[in-house]
Short mmCIF file of C-alpha atoms and ligand atoms in Angstrom, two decimals:
data_model
loop_
_atom_site.label_atom_id
_atom_site.label_comp_id
_atom_site.label_asym_id
_atom_site.label_seq_id
_atom_site.Cartn_x
_atom_site.Cartn_y
_atom_site.Cartn_z
CA MET A 1 17.75 -11.64 0.82
CA ARG A 2 19.83 -10.60 -2.17
CA ARG A 3 19.54 -8.02 -4.91
CA LEU A 4 19.05 -9.29 -8.46
CA PHE A 5 18.42 -5.92 -10.13
CA PRO A 6 19.95 -3.45 -10.88
CA PRO A 7 22.73 -5.77 -12.05
CA PRO A 8 26.21 -5.32 -10.55
CA GLY A 9 27.97 -2.11 -11.57
CA ALA A 10 31.16 -0.34 -10.60
CA ASP A 11 29.57 1.20 -7.50
CA THR A 12 27.72 -1.95 -6.37
CA ASP A 13 28.09 -2.93 -2.72
CA PRO A 14 29.04 -6.65 -2.94
CA GLY A 15 26.91 -7.14 0.20
CA ASP A 16 23.78 -6.36 -1.84
CA LEU A 17 24.38 -9.34 -4.10
CA THR A 18 25.01 -11.97 -1.43
CA ASP A 19 22.22 -13.73 0.42
CA ARG A 20 22.03 -12.12 3.88
CA GLN A 21 19.57 -10.49 6.25
CA TRP A 22 18.97 -6.87 5.19
CA SER A 23 18.47 -4.45 8.07
CA LEU A 24 15.25 -2.44 8.27
CA ASP A 25 17.31 0.70 7.62
CA GLU A 26 18.77 -0.75 4.42
CA LEU A 27 15.33 -1.71 3.18
CA ALA A 28 13.97 1.72 4.13
CA ASP A 29 16.78 3.38 2.14
CA LEU A 30 16.11 1.14 -0.87
CA TYR A 31 12.37 1.88 -0.83
CA ALA A 32 12.66 5.59 0.07
CA TYR A 33 10.05 7.84 -1.56
CA PRO A 34 11.30 10.22 -4.26
CA PRO A 35 11.70 13.91 -3.36
CA TYR A 36 8.53 15.88 -2.60
CA PRO A 37 6.67 16.09 -5.92
CA GLY A 38 5.35 19.60 -5.19
CA GLU A 39 2.33 21.38 -3.77
CA GLY A 40 -0.89 19.38 -4.05
CA ARG A 41 0.78 16.34 -5.60
CA GLY A 42 1.22 12.92 -4.04
CA TRP A 43 3.33 9.88 -4.86
CA LEU A 44 1.11 6.81 -4.81
CA ARG A 45 2.76 3.44 -4.53
CA ALA A 46 0.96 0.12 -4.28
CA ASN A 47 2.14 -2.96 -2.41
CA MET A 48 0.60 -6.31 -3.30
CA VAL A 49 1.48 -10.00 -3.14
CA SER A 50 0.52 -12.48 -5.83
CA SER A 51 0.86 -16.23 -6.26
CA LEU A 52 2.77 -17.31 -9.36
CA ASP A 53 -0.52 -18.15 -11.04
CA GLY A 54 -1.86 -14.67 -10.35
CA ALA A 55 -4.09 -15.08 -7.29
CA ALA A 56 -4.33 -12.00 -5.05
CA HIS A 57 -5.71 -13.98 -2.12
CA HIS A 58 -6.34 -17.50 -0.96
CA GLU A 59 -9.75 -18.12 0.59
CA GLY A 60 -10.22 -14.41 1.21
CA ARG A 61 -6.85 -13.67 2.86
CA SER A 62 -3.49 -12.56 1.50
CA GLN A 63 -1.54 -14.10 4.42
CA PRO A 64 -1.36 -17.62 2.84
CA LEU A 65 0.51 -16.05 -0.09
CA SER A 66 2.90 -14.05 2.05
CA GLY A 67 6.13 -14.98 3.81
CA GLU A 68 8.72 -13.59 6.18
CA GLY A 69 10.54 -11.36 3.68
CA ASP A 70 7.25 -10.10 2.27
CA MET A 71 6.04 -9.15 5.74
CA ARG A 72 9.32 -7.34 6.42
CA ILE A 73 8.98 -5.26 3.25
CA PHE A 74 5.26 -4.74 3.96
CA GLY A 75 6.24 -3.27 7.35
CA VAL A 76 8.96 -1.06 5.87
CA LEU A 77 6.62 0.34 3.22
CA ARG A 78 4.07 1.14 5.93
CA ALA A 79 6.76 2.81 8.01
CA LEU A 80 7.76 5.07 5.09
CA ALA A 81 4.21 6.18 4.27
CA ASP A 82 2.17 9.17 5.45
CA VAL A 83 -1.06 7.42 4.57
CA ILE A 84 -2.24 3.90 3.65
CA VAL A 85 -5.11 3.86 1.16
CA VAL A 86 -7.19 0.71 1.37
CA GLY A 87 -10.51 -0.55 0.04
CA ALA A 88 -13.31 -1.25 2.51
CA GLU A 89 -13.55 -4.92 1.53
CA THR A 90 -9.92 -5.50 2.51
CA VAL A 91 -10.61 -3.76 5.82
CA ARG A 92 -13.59 -6.07 6.41
CA GLN A 93 -11.94 -9.29 5.20
CA GLU A 94 -8.58 -8.78 6.85
CA GLY A 95 -9.83 -7.14 10.06
CA TYR A 96 -7.66 -4.06 9.52
CA ARG A 97 -6.33 -2.10 12.49
CA GLY A 98 -4.36 1.14 12.46
CA ALA A 99 -0.65 1.12 11.54
CA LYS A 100 1.70 0.63 14.48
CA ALA A 101 4.31 3.14 15.68
CA ARG A 102 7.58 1.19 15.49
CA ARG A 103 10.65 2.21 17.47
CA ALA A 104 12.94 1.17 14.59
CA PHE A 105 11.45 3.91 12.41
CA ALA A 106 10.70 6.57 15.04
CA GLU A 107 13.73 8.76 14.30
CA ARG A 108 13.36 8.45 10.52
CA ARG A 109 9.70 9.50 10.74
CA ARG A 110 10.42 12.37 13.11
CA ALA A 111 13.16 13.67 10.79
CA ALA A 112 10.75 13.48 7.85
CA GLY A 113 8.11 15.44 9.79
CA GLN A 114 5.75 12.46 9.92
CA THR A 115 3.40 11.32 12.68
CA PRO A 116 4.62 8.19 14.55
CA ALA A 117 2.54 5.94 12.27
CA ALA A 118 0.81 6.32 8.91
CA ALA A 119 -2.88 7.17 8.87
CA MET A 120 -5.27 4.69 7.29
CA ALA A 121 -7.56 6.05 4.57
CA VAL A 122 -10.45 3.68 3.90
CA VAL A 123 -12.27 4.03 0.58
CA THR A 124 -15.96 3.15 0.79
CA ALA A 125 -19.27 3.95 -0.85
CA SER A 126 -21.53 2.00 1.54
CA MET A 127 -19.79 3.27 4.72
CA GLU A 128 -20.43 -0.25 6.06
CA LEU A 129 -17.49 -0.23 8.45
CA ASP A 130 -17.29 -1.17 12.12
CA PHE A 131 -16.73 2.19 13.76
CA SER A 132 -16.35 0.50 17.17
CA SER A 133 -13.26 -1.39 15.96
CA PRO A 134 -9.67 -0.42 16.95
CA LEU A 135 -9.12 0.97 13.44
CA PHE A 136 -11.35 3.86 14.50
CA THR A 137 -11.17 3.86 18.30
CA THR A 138 -7.42 3.53 18.98
CA PRO A 139 -5.35 4.39 15.90
CA VAL A 140 -1.98 6.08 16.48
CA THR A 141 -2.96 8.60 13.78
CA PRO A 142 -6.69 9.20 13.21
CA THR A 143 -8.23 7.13 10.42
CA LEU A 144 -9.62 8.86 7.34
CA VAL A 145 -12.68 7.70 5.42
CA LEU A 146 -12.93 8.61 1.73
CA THR A 147 -16.41 8.47 0.28
CA GLY A 148 -18.77 10.30 -2.06
CA ALA A 149 -21.03 13.27 -1.36
CA GLY A 150 -24.05 10.94 -1.58
CA ALA A 151 -22.85 8.54 1.13
CA PRO A 152 -25.42 7.56 3.79
CA GLN A 153 -25.46 10.54 6.17
CA ASP A 154 -26.14 8.52 9.32
CA ARG A 155 -23.02 6.46 8.62
CA VAL A 156 -20.99 9.62 7.93
CA ARG A 157 -22.08 10.94 11.32
CA ALA A 158 -21.18 7.62 12.97
CA ALA A 159 -17.70 7.74 11.40
CA ARG A 160 -17.12 11.29 12.62
CA ALA A 161 -18.44 10.44 16.09
CA ALA A 162 -15.90 7.60 16.22
CA GLY A 163 -13.07 10.08 15.55
CA ALA A 164 -12.59 9.52 11.82
CA GLU A 165 -12.15 12.37 9.38
CA VAL A 166 -14.54 11.89 6.46
CA LEU A 167 -13.34 13.30 3.13
CA LEU A 168 -15.74 13.62 0.22
CA ALA A 169 -14.00 12.63 -3.00
CA GLY A 170 -16.84 12.09 -5.44
CA GLU A 171 -20.18 13.53 -6.47
CA GLY A 172 -22.32 10.38 -6.05
CA THR A 173 -21.83 7.68 -3.41
CA GLY A 174 -18.50 6.63 -4.89
CA VAL A 175 -15.01 8.08 -4.79
CA ASP A 176 -13.40 9.44 -7.96
CA PRO A 177 -10.10 7.52 -7.86
CA ALA A 178 -8.27 10.23 -9.82
CA ARG A 179 -8.95 12.68 -6.96
CA VAL A 180 -7.48 10.51 -4.21
CA PRO A 181 -3.74 11.41 -4.43
CA GLY A 182 -4.39 15.17 -4.68
CA LEU A 183 -6.95 15.19 -1.88
CA LEU A 184 -4.55 13.43 0.51
CA ALA A 185 -1.56 15.52 -0.64
CA GLU A 186 -3.50 18.71 0.16
CA ARG A 187 -3.54 17.51 3.77
CA GLY A 188 0.24 17.02 3.74
CA LEU A 189 -0.10 13.27 3.17
CA TRP A 190 1.95 12.97 0.00
CA ARG A 191 3.83 9.70 0.68
CA GLN A 192 0.97 7.40 -0.20
CA LEU A 193 0.78 3.61 -0.07
CA SER A 194 -2.13 1.56 -1.32
CA GLU A 195 -2.49 -1.95 0.05
CA GLY A 196 -5.32 -2.73 -2.36
CA GLY A 197 -7.46 -4.66 -2.62
CA PRO A 198 -7.67 -5.57 -6.28
CA ARG A 199 -10.88 -3.67 -7.02
CA LEU A 200 -9.67 -0.38 -5.53
CA LEU A 201 -6.22 -0.79 -7.07
CA GLY A 202 -7.73 -1.50 -10.48
CA GLN A 203 -9.57 1.82 -10.32
CA LEU A 204 -6.57 3.80 -9.09
CA SER A 205 -4.47 2.29 -11.85
CA ALA A 206 -7.07 2.84 -14.59
CA ALA A 207 -7.40 6.47 -13.45
CA GLY A 208 -3.65 6.99 -13.95
CA ALA A 209 -3.19 7.68 -10.24
CA LEU A 210 -0.59 5.01 -9.55
CA ASP A 211 3.08 6.06 -9.65
CA GLU A 212 4.75 2.90 -8.43
CA ALA A 213 4.01 -0.79 -7.86
CA CYS A 214 5.84 -2.92 -5.29
CA LEU A 215 4.83 -6.44 -6.20
CA THR A 216 5.80 -9.62 -4.40
CA TRP A 217 5.73 -12.82 -6.42
CA ALA A 218 5.26 -15.74 -4.02
CA PRO A 219 6.68 -19.10 -5.15
CA ARG A 220 3.23 -20.68 -4.73
CA LEU A 221 0.32 -21.80 -6.87
CA ALA A 222 -3.14 -21.05 -5.51
CA LEU A 223 -5.56 -21.75 -8.39
CA GLY A 224 -9.18 -20.98 -7.51
CA ASP A 225 -11.10 -17.92 -8.62
CA ALA A 226 -9.29 -15.17 -6.72
CA PRO A 227 -8.77 -12.01 -8.80
CA ARG A 228 -5.39 -10.76 -9.96
CA ILE A 229 -3.80 -7.96 -7.94
CA MET A 230 -5.73 -5.41 -10.02
CA ASP A 231 -9.31 -6.14 -10.92
CA GLY A 232 -11.48 -4.19 -13.34
CA PRO A 233 -12.30 -3.56 -16.99
CA SER A 234 -9.36 -3.62 -19.35
CA VAL A 235 -7.65 -0.33 -20.19
CA ASP A 236 -7.55 0.97 -23.77
CA VAL A 237 -3.78 0.65 -24.00
CA PRO A 238 -1.67 -1.38 -21.54
CA VAL A 239 0.38 0.87 -19.26
CA ASP A 240 4.18 0.52 -19.38
CA LEU A 241 6.20 0.26 -16.17
CA THR A 242 9.96 0.34 -15.61
CA LEU A 243 11.70 -2.07 -13.26
CA VAL A 244 13.50 -0.20 -10.46
CA SER A 245 14.69 -3.03 -8.24
CA LEU A 246 14.32 -6.76 -7.69
CA LEU A 247 15.17 -8.63 -4.51
CA GLU A 248 14.97 -12.37 -3.83
CA GLU A 249 14.58 -14.36 -0.64
CA ALA A 250 13.57 -17.99 -0.26
CA GLY A 251 12.24 -18.03 -3.83
CA PHE A 252 10.06 -14.92 -3.27
CA LEU A 253 10.70 -12.06 -5.72
CA PHE A 254 10.22 -8.51 -4.46
CA SER A 255 9.85 -6.23 -7.44
CA ARG A 256 9.50 -2.47 -7.61
CA TYR A 257 8.27 -0.79 -10.78
CA ARG A 258 7.63 2.84 -11.68
CA ARG A 259 5.37 4.28 -14.30
CA SER A 260 7.52 4.85 -17.39
N1 NAP B 1 -2.64 -9.86 -2.47
C1 NAP B 1 -2.63 -8.74 -1.79
O1 NAP B 1 -1.58 -8.13 -1.62
C2 NAP B 1 -3.93 -8.20 -1.23
C3 NAP B 1 -3.98 -6.90 -0.77
C4 NAP B 1 -5.19 -6.42 -0.29
C5 NAP B 1 -6.29 -7.23 -0.27
N2 NAP B 1 -6.21 -8.50 -0.72
C6 NAP B 1 -7.40 -9.37 -0.72
O2 NAP B 1 -8.35 -8.80 -1.60
C7 NAP B 1 -9.68 -9.07 -1.13
C8 NAP B 1 -10.46 -7.78 -1.09
O3 NAP B 1 -10.26 -7.07 -2.28
P1 NAP B 1 -11.45 -6.52 -3.19
O4 NAP B 1 -10.87 -6.19 -4.49
O5 NAP B 1 -12.61 -7.48 -3.13
O6 NAP B 1 -11.93 -5.24 -2.41
P2 NAP B 1 -11.20 -3.85 -2.05
O7 NAP B 1 -10.63 -3.23 -3.26
O8 NAP B 1 -10.35 -4.02 -0.86
O9 NAP B 1 -12.48 -3.05 -1.56
C9 NAP B 1 -13.57 -2.88 -2.42
C10 NAP B 1 -14.48 -1.94 -1.71
O10 NAP B 1 -13.84 -0.67 -1.62
C11 NAP B 1 -14.80 0.34 -1.81
N3 NAP B 1 -14.52 1.01 -3.06
C12 NAP B 1 -13.73 0.62 -4.09
N4 NAP B 1 -13.72 1.53 -5.06
C13 NAP B 1 -14.51 2.55 -4.61
C14 NAP B 1 -14.89 3.80 -5.15
N5 NAP B 1 -14.45 4.23 -6.35
N6 NAP B 1 -15.72 4.58 -4.43
C15 NAP B 1 -16.15 4.18 -3.21
N7 NAP B 1 -15.84 3.01 -2.65
C16 NAP B 1 -15.02 2.21 -3.36
C17 NAP B 1 -16.16 -0.33 -1.84
O11 NAP B 1 -16.52 -0.42 -0.48
P3 NAP B 1 -18.04 -0.51 0.05
O12 NAP B 1 -18.46 -1.90 -0.30
O13 NAP B 1 -17.92 -0.29 1.51
O14 NAP B 1 -18.82 0.52 -0.66
C18 NAP B 1 -15.80 -1.69 -2.41
O15 NAP B 1 -16.74 -2.69 -2.09
C19 NAP B 1 -9.52 -9.69 0.24
O16 NAP B 1 -9.73 -11.07 0.10
C20 NAP B 1 -8.07 -9.42 0.61
O17 NAP B 1 -7.54 -10.45 1.38
C21 NAP B 1 -5.06 -9.00 -1.22
#
């Protein structure tokens, strides 16, 4: 893995520019969250992988687009987060489980006042989730479910009985995406990571809730009819982002952008 951006400067570590294995600590430092943004405010970053031709999955899974370096960064971003916000369809399609507590990050998380692993926060209107799955029965940190006030009450009860905390973040059955970062930040979960999928991410982005995008470009073509990494109606004016860093490994590009 080597750093392509920022370009070399007077204070550049030459080791960053040569192709070598980056330690988990180095990656964690590079992707560290900014300082606490203040009471009731979160920092929401997204992490997604795309094929070069823009597919966000291949036959319903993101794994065929991913690679070793991508999985390493995926793991680091999880290890830095307080909470992972994910759409229910990704949970169903990818068989999501809770985030793991990893020894390599234990000290860093303890020092930051974090639980041993990030909580999952599943966004759903239907509440059609398998509450007997490990995501709900054996997470390291209890799973949250974000839904609307009009969600099916029997399913809300089933989620709570399974140990999940259900947060109401909308007036109808749906969640108001603009409310998500604040609602989680109020619970102390301000380091936020969204792992998609495209429909949820499209809404978070359109609502102006996204602060940062960590996007992996896989050196692969997938074709097909998979959506792009954000799916939804077009915005009135395209949103500008600023490139923060760019890494490369085995032809994969690992980009990090912030809202300008
Ligand atoms: N390339 C990548 O990095 C990446 C990352 C993640 C996922 N994926 C792929 O993307 C696919 C799934 O993505 P997707 O876009 O179809 O689905 P998604 O965004 O993961 O989930 C959509 C579901 O989330 C819930 N949801 C979304 N917005 C909501 C709102 N405002 N209020 C309440 N609930 C809301 C709804 O759940 P209910 O139906 O339960 O109401 C909706 O059906 C999978 O194939 C997965 O492999 C790729």
